[in-house]
Each structure stands twice: as C-alpha cells, then as structure tokens.
Amino acid sequence: MGKDCQPTFVVEVPATSANVGVGFDVLGLALDLRARFTFAPADRLLIDGCLQKFRGADNLVWTSYLEACRRLYAKPRQLHITIDSPIPLSGGLGSSSTCVVAGVAAAARLSGQPVSQLQMLDIACDIEGHPDNVAPAIMGGLVSSFVDRGRTHPVRLDVADNVRFVAIAPPYEVRTEDARKVMPTQVALETTIWQVGHCVAAVHALEQGDMELFSSAALDKLHEPYRSRLIPDYEALRRTALAAGAAAFLISGSGSTMLAVCDGDRMAQQVADAVNGMVENHIDGLWVRTLRASSRGAQVLEG
C-alpha cells in the first residue's frame, strides 16, 4: 500500500476527571468511558458524529491534528473524521481533552516516525494549556503532573480495583473561564499546607483502595468551596450521595460533572440509585454512570 494511501484507523481515548478533589491542576484520572475517533483518507475534510456547529475546520480534533503535524514536521493529510463519544458535553469529564489527544495520536500515527507518549503529552499539553486531563487521557491511570521549562513530567499510578466513581452530570455546563474567575488569586499558608498533606494522602488512598482515608483526605479548600456555587444542584447531590454511603463527593474538573467516590460495586449502585431517585430535589435530564478507573490511555486500533 502506497504512502499516500493510508488505511482507516481508530483512536480510542478515555474520559478523564481533573483535580480529583485536592489535586487542583495537578491530578488527573482516566475513567472506563471511552470516545472513539475514526480517521479515514479523504479528498477534503469531512467531520461527522458530532453537532453541526463542530463540523468545520475549527473542530478541535482537526486543529489539534494540524498543530501536532506542525510540531512533528509531518505533512497534514485530508481526513474523514467520525466522532463517537459518550462523554457529556456539559463539562468535567475531559470531552475536549479526548479531542486534543485523538488529533495528536492521529498525527503521530500518520507521521511515519516513532512518537513516544512523552512527546505526545508535551504536544497535547501545549494545545490544552495544562496536563491534568491530557496526561491520564494518554497514559491511563491516576497521573500527577507538573510542567518545567516546557516539558511535562508525569507520575503515573494505578487505582485500586475496589474504587468506583459515580459520575453525575446535570443538564447544564459550567464554563471553565467562570470556574477560574471565582477562585481567589492568593491563598493563606495554612491552606497550602492543608492541600499538600491532603493531596499526598488522597493519592495513597486511591492507590491502596483505602476509602476511609480518602474520605478524610479528599476535603478540598482551594477550589471546590468557590466552584460549588456555580453548580445549582451541588449541595443536594452531595448530601444525597454521602447519605447513601459515598466516601467522598468531588467536583470533576471545573464542573458541572461531579463524582461520588465509593467502595465497590454495591455501594456505587446504592449511591447511583439514591441520586437518580431524588424526589424533593429531582433533576430532569441528570446523567449518572458508575465507572471504574481505566488503566488504559489512548490507543490506536488499526483497520
């Protein structure tokens, strides 16, 4: 098969949750909900499987592909991109990061050269602006990241098998810009000390599956007290999930999606049923899924 006659391939990218409570702009978690992006050769750009407003040349998959080609010194090709994503667009589960990573992975696949995970991560981080979602989207698992002199440094861990995440997405979004604006520009020294100690403990608790420890460690003071005000149903959902047995209740990324963290399938189902069954504070159009952490990051599937 000639160089300009590339076969169709699929890129799968997991949903992700940034911050994981006390890990603001540091921690990210891959979840077992995967978006599929099919790339086929074409005479002109075609994009389908998404809303009409996202089918133009400004589509994030396509623009990320072009930027990755530029960074890899690879000639872009015209493509037919088909998007099949179950990830809510209301925000908080990395729907935009899956698009960025898919575009970067496609460019790497078509570049004709070996491209490492770290190279992909640096490109994706430059496009996205921060690594907390793109790092677990590429690497899977629980990832702590920092950027130093233009290079992203990820530390990847696996989450214990007993940990479950009940993802709860209301039918409205919280804009990332608004979520940034409500946060203070300076914090007290004691808040910094609190966050560092709790973040280390939260990571250890997730790795060990210690939900009692995670319940104490996941109490954030840096962003959730401010961002929760942007989610009208936050308090009702939090109270319901914790009363039903969740170990912790977190804002996923900047919202509006939230995560109830639970010990095992039975408890997760109990929490999901309680949230879905709310009467007094019933929410029409609420999206609820019980998810595991995903050890698999982005994958290219041939054919």
XYZ file of C-alpha atoms in Angstrom:
303
model
C 0.000 0.000 0.000
C 1.438 3.379 -1.013
C 2.479 6.063 1.392
C -0.431 8.327 0.384
C -2.998 5.545 0.666
C -3.241 5.129 4.403
C -5.860 2.723 5.776
C -8.651 3.708 8.132
C -7.762 3.565 11.825
C -9.476 4.313 15.129
C -8.174 6.234 18.133
C -9.835 5.440 21.472
C -9.391 7.947 24.300
C -10.719 7.600 27.873
C -12.802 10.181 29.673
C -10.866 11.893 32.434
C -11.503 13.723 35.678
C -9.145 16.519 36.669
C -8.221 17.624 40.194
C -9.686 14.552 41.987
C -10.628 16.810 44.862
C -7.461 18.172 46.477
C -5.157 17.810 43.441
C -6.038 21.117 41.774
C -4.311 21.413 38.364
C -2.046 18.509 39.409
C -4.018 15.245 39.464
C -5.979 13.615 36.673
C -7.758 10.281 36.457
C -8.667 8.138 33.442
C -12.111 6.503 33.544
C -13.507 3.483 31.687
C -15.726 5.539 29.411
C -14.072 5.797 26.005
C -14.568 8.037 22.993
C -13.826 6.614 19.529
C -12.450 8.675 16.666
C -12.270 7.075 13.219
C -9.799 8.543 10.721
C -10.091 7.688 7.039
C -8.336 9.138 3.970
C -10.431 11.692 2.097
C -10.234 14.216 -0.741
C -11.382 17.012 1.587
C -12.010 17.479 5.280
C -15.160 15.720 6.463
C -16.283 15.527 10.100
C -19.358 13.732 11.351
C -20.751 12.144 14.508
C -20.942 15.483 16.341
C -23.169 18.550 16.396
C -23.255 20.520 13.144
C -21.527 23.513 14.752
C -18.438 21.350 15.425
C -18.059 20.029 11.865
C -15.970 22.844 10.423
C -12.245 23.481 10.076
C -12.162 24.787 13.653
C -13.050 21.342 15.038
C -10.744 20.598 17.969
C -9.735 17.157 16.686
C -8.726 18.656 13.337
C -6.922 21.718 14.727
C -5.049 19.505 17.215
C -4.084 17.181 14.369
C -2.738 20.121 12.341
C -0.757 21.506 15.293
C 0.710 18.082 16.064
C 1.701 17.680 12.401
C 3.466 21.036 12.606
C 5.293 20.006 15.759
C 6.280 16.646 14.229
C 7.327 18.190 10.873
C 4.765 15.964 9.154
C 2.678 16.918 6.116
C -1.047 17.028 7.033
C -3.479 14.886 5.045
C -7.125 15.485 4.291
C -9.218 13.241 6.534
C -12.712 11.987 7.138
C -13.102 12.092 10.929
C -16.004 10.302 12.597
C -16.563 11.039 16.287
C -18.405 8.589 18.533
C -18.248 9.933 22.076
C -20.481 9.019 25.042
C -18.858 11.735 27.181
C -21.260 14.534 28.253
C -20.532 17.955 26.764
C -21.655 19.654 29.984
C -18.034 19.596 31.131
C -15.905 17.888 33.754
C -15.105 14.554 32.075
C -12.493 15.712 29.585
C -14.578 15.810 26.398
C -12.286 18.471 24.910
C -9.149 16.635 26.016
C -10.256 13.477 24.202
C -10.449 15.556 21.018
C -6.984 17.023 21.556
C -5.425 13.646 22.296
C -7.195 11.998 19.347
C -5.818 14.632 16.989
C -2.300 14.287 18.363
C -2.465 10.483 18.210
C -3.673 10.618 14.599
C -0.795 12.902 13.639
C 1.658 10.553 15.357
C 0.134 7.561 13.563
C 0.347 9.226 10.146
C 3.735 10.887 10.631
C 5.704 7.797 9.636
C 8.021 8.194 12.622
C 8.076 6.790 16.165
C 6.456 9.189 18.624
C 6.686 8.495 22.358
C 3.985 9.047 24.966
C 6.036 11.886 26.428
C 6.280 13.605 23.029
C 2.533 13.267 22.596
C 1.991 14.604 26.104
C 4.134 17.696 25.515
C 2.250 18.493 22.302
C -1.170 17.863 23.863
C -0.258 19.898 26.939
C 0.770 22.861 24.771
C -2.543 22.690 22.921
C -4.700 22.188 26.025
C -2.689 24.560 28.216
C -2.269 22.194 31.180
C -1.623 18.475 31.693
C -4.245 17.413 34.263
C -6.670 15.931 31.697
C -4.430 15.096 28.743
C -1.876 13.190 30.858
C -4.306 10.472 32.047
C -6.025 10.529 28.638
C -2.714 9.492 27.065
C -1.278 7.325 29.845
C -4.307 5.936 31.694
C -4.488 5.525 35.468
C -4.053 8.271 38.045
C -1.447 10.810 36.934
C 0.216 13.613 38.838
C 1.914 16.115 36.509
C 3.902 19.301 36.501
C 5.453 21.352 33.707
C 9.015 22.602 33.974
C 10.759 24.610 31.234
C 8.321 23.464 28.607
C 8.472 19.764 29.481
C 5.698 17.828 31.165
C 6.716 15.454 33.941
C 4.032 12.846 34.709
C 3.973 10.355 37.578
C 1.523 7.537 36.843
C -0.138 5.233 39.386
C -2.885 2.611 39.247
C -6.102 2.967 41.242
C -7.139 0.017 43.427
C -9.743 -2.362 41.973
C -12.364 -1.673 44.648
C -12.687 2.058 43.921
C -15.746 3.173 41.943
C -16.716 6.597 40.650
C -20.353 7.549 40.228
C -20.235 10.309 37.621
C -23.129 12.752 37.880
C -23.628 15.321 35.120
C -26.501 17.822 35.338
C -28.013 19.102 32.069
C -26.087 22.375 32.114
C -22.451 23.386 31.884
C -20.025 25.414 33.937
C -17.675 27.424 31.771
C -14.022 26.878 32.659
C -13.404 30.642 32.466
C -16.132 31.263 35.047
C -14.770 28.486 37.280
C -11.344 30.138 37.181
C -12.698 33.595 37.918
C -14.469 32.609 41.149
C -11.267 31.340 42.750
C -9.084 33.588 44.913
C -5.794 34.750 43.407
C -3.956 34.221 46.700
C -4.328 31.648 49.460
C -3.159 31.501 53.051
C -0.104 29.495 54.062
C -2.232 27.167 56.185
C -4.403 26.380 53.125
C -1.298 25.465 51.144
C -0.109 23.157 53.913
C -3.581 21.583 54.101
C -3.682 20.930 50.342
C -0.216 19.368 50.123
C -0.782 16.988 53.023
C -4.250 16.004 51.885
C -3.194 15.556 48.251
C -0.427 13.097 49.113
C -2.812 11.159 51.363
C -5.554 11.137 48.704
C -3.195 9.663 46.094
C -2.068 6.964 48.518
C -5.679 6.190 49.466
C -6.735 5.726 45.830
C -3.722 3.537 45.108
C -4.443 1.354 48.170
C -8.228 1.438 47.916
C -8.481 2.903 51.416
C -11.825 4.691 51.244
C -11.793 5.648 54.918
C -8.559 7.564 54.385
C -9.806 9.035 51.106
C -12.942 10.290 52.839
C -10.763 12.470 55.077
C -8.068 13.295 52.515
C -10.395 14.491 49.728
C -11.635 17.581 51.607
C -10.537 20.438 49.354
C -10.115 24.036 50.485
C -8.614 25.545 47.338
C -11.259 25.454 44.610
C -14.372 23.424 45.468
C -15.792 25.855 48.082
C -15.881 28.510 45.337
C -16.757 26.419 42.274
C -19.600 24.606 44.011
C -21.553 27.890 43.947
C -21.658 27.661 40.142
C -23.464 24.297 40.255
C -27.049 24.918 41.457
C -27.679 21.277 42.376
C -24.297 20.629 44.026
C -25.408 20.678 47.652
C -28.493 18.497 47.152
C -26.497 15.939 45.180
C -23.622 15.975 47.688
C -25.916 15.399 50.651
C -27.756 12.595 48.862
C -24.590 10.801 47.726
C -22.885 10.965 51.120
C -26.045 9.879 52.952
C -26.261 6.873 50.612
C -22.739 5.800 51.557
C -20.276 7.551 49.223
C -16.840 8.018 50.771
C -16.368 11.415 49.122
C -18.080 13.825 46.747
C -15.960 15.834 44.311
C -16.335 18.341 41.513
C -14.885 16.751 38.386
C -12.560 19.249 36.750
C -14.265 22.626 36.844
C -17.740 21.018 36.648
C -20.545 20.741 36.065
C -19.939 16.969 36.370
C -19.421 15.647 39.902
C -18.018 12.354 41.208
C -19.213 10.314 44.167
C -16.315 8.037 45.140
C -17.416 4.669 46.511
C -16.067 1.393 47.868
C -17.176 -1.373 45.494
C -19.999 -2.002 43.041
C -22.775 -2.454 45.602
C -22.135 0.871 47.285
C -21.772 2.620 43.936
C -25.120 1.251 42.770
C -26.732 2.324 46.032
C -25.412 5.863 45.550
C -26.430 5.973 41.876
C -29.954 4.810 42.767
C -30.236 7.417 45.504
C -29.160 10.234 43.201
C -31.467 9.089 40.406
C -34.324 8.665 42.859
C -34.243 12.127 44.423
C -37.803 13.417 44.767
C -37.602 16.718 46.616
C -34.653 17.946 44.539
C -35.336 15.932 41.386
C -33.268 16.996 38.366
C -34.631 16.351 34.881
C -32.011 15.177 32.408
C -29.467 14.080 35.033
C -26.750 11.810 33.550
C -25.461 9.191 36.014
C -22.910 6.430 35.307
C -20.882 4.143 37.570
C -17.306 3.973 36.315
C -14.015 2.352 37.195
C -10.617 3.918 36.803
C -9.079 2.950 33.470
C -5.509 1.695 33.312
C -5.574 2.164 29.524
C -4.869 5.502 27.979
C -5.252 6.436 24.318
C -4.933 3.548 21.882
C -4.667 3.362 18.100
C -6.601 0.450 16.612
C -5.677 -0.479 13.055
C -8.153 -1.326 10.338
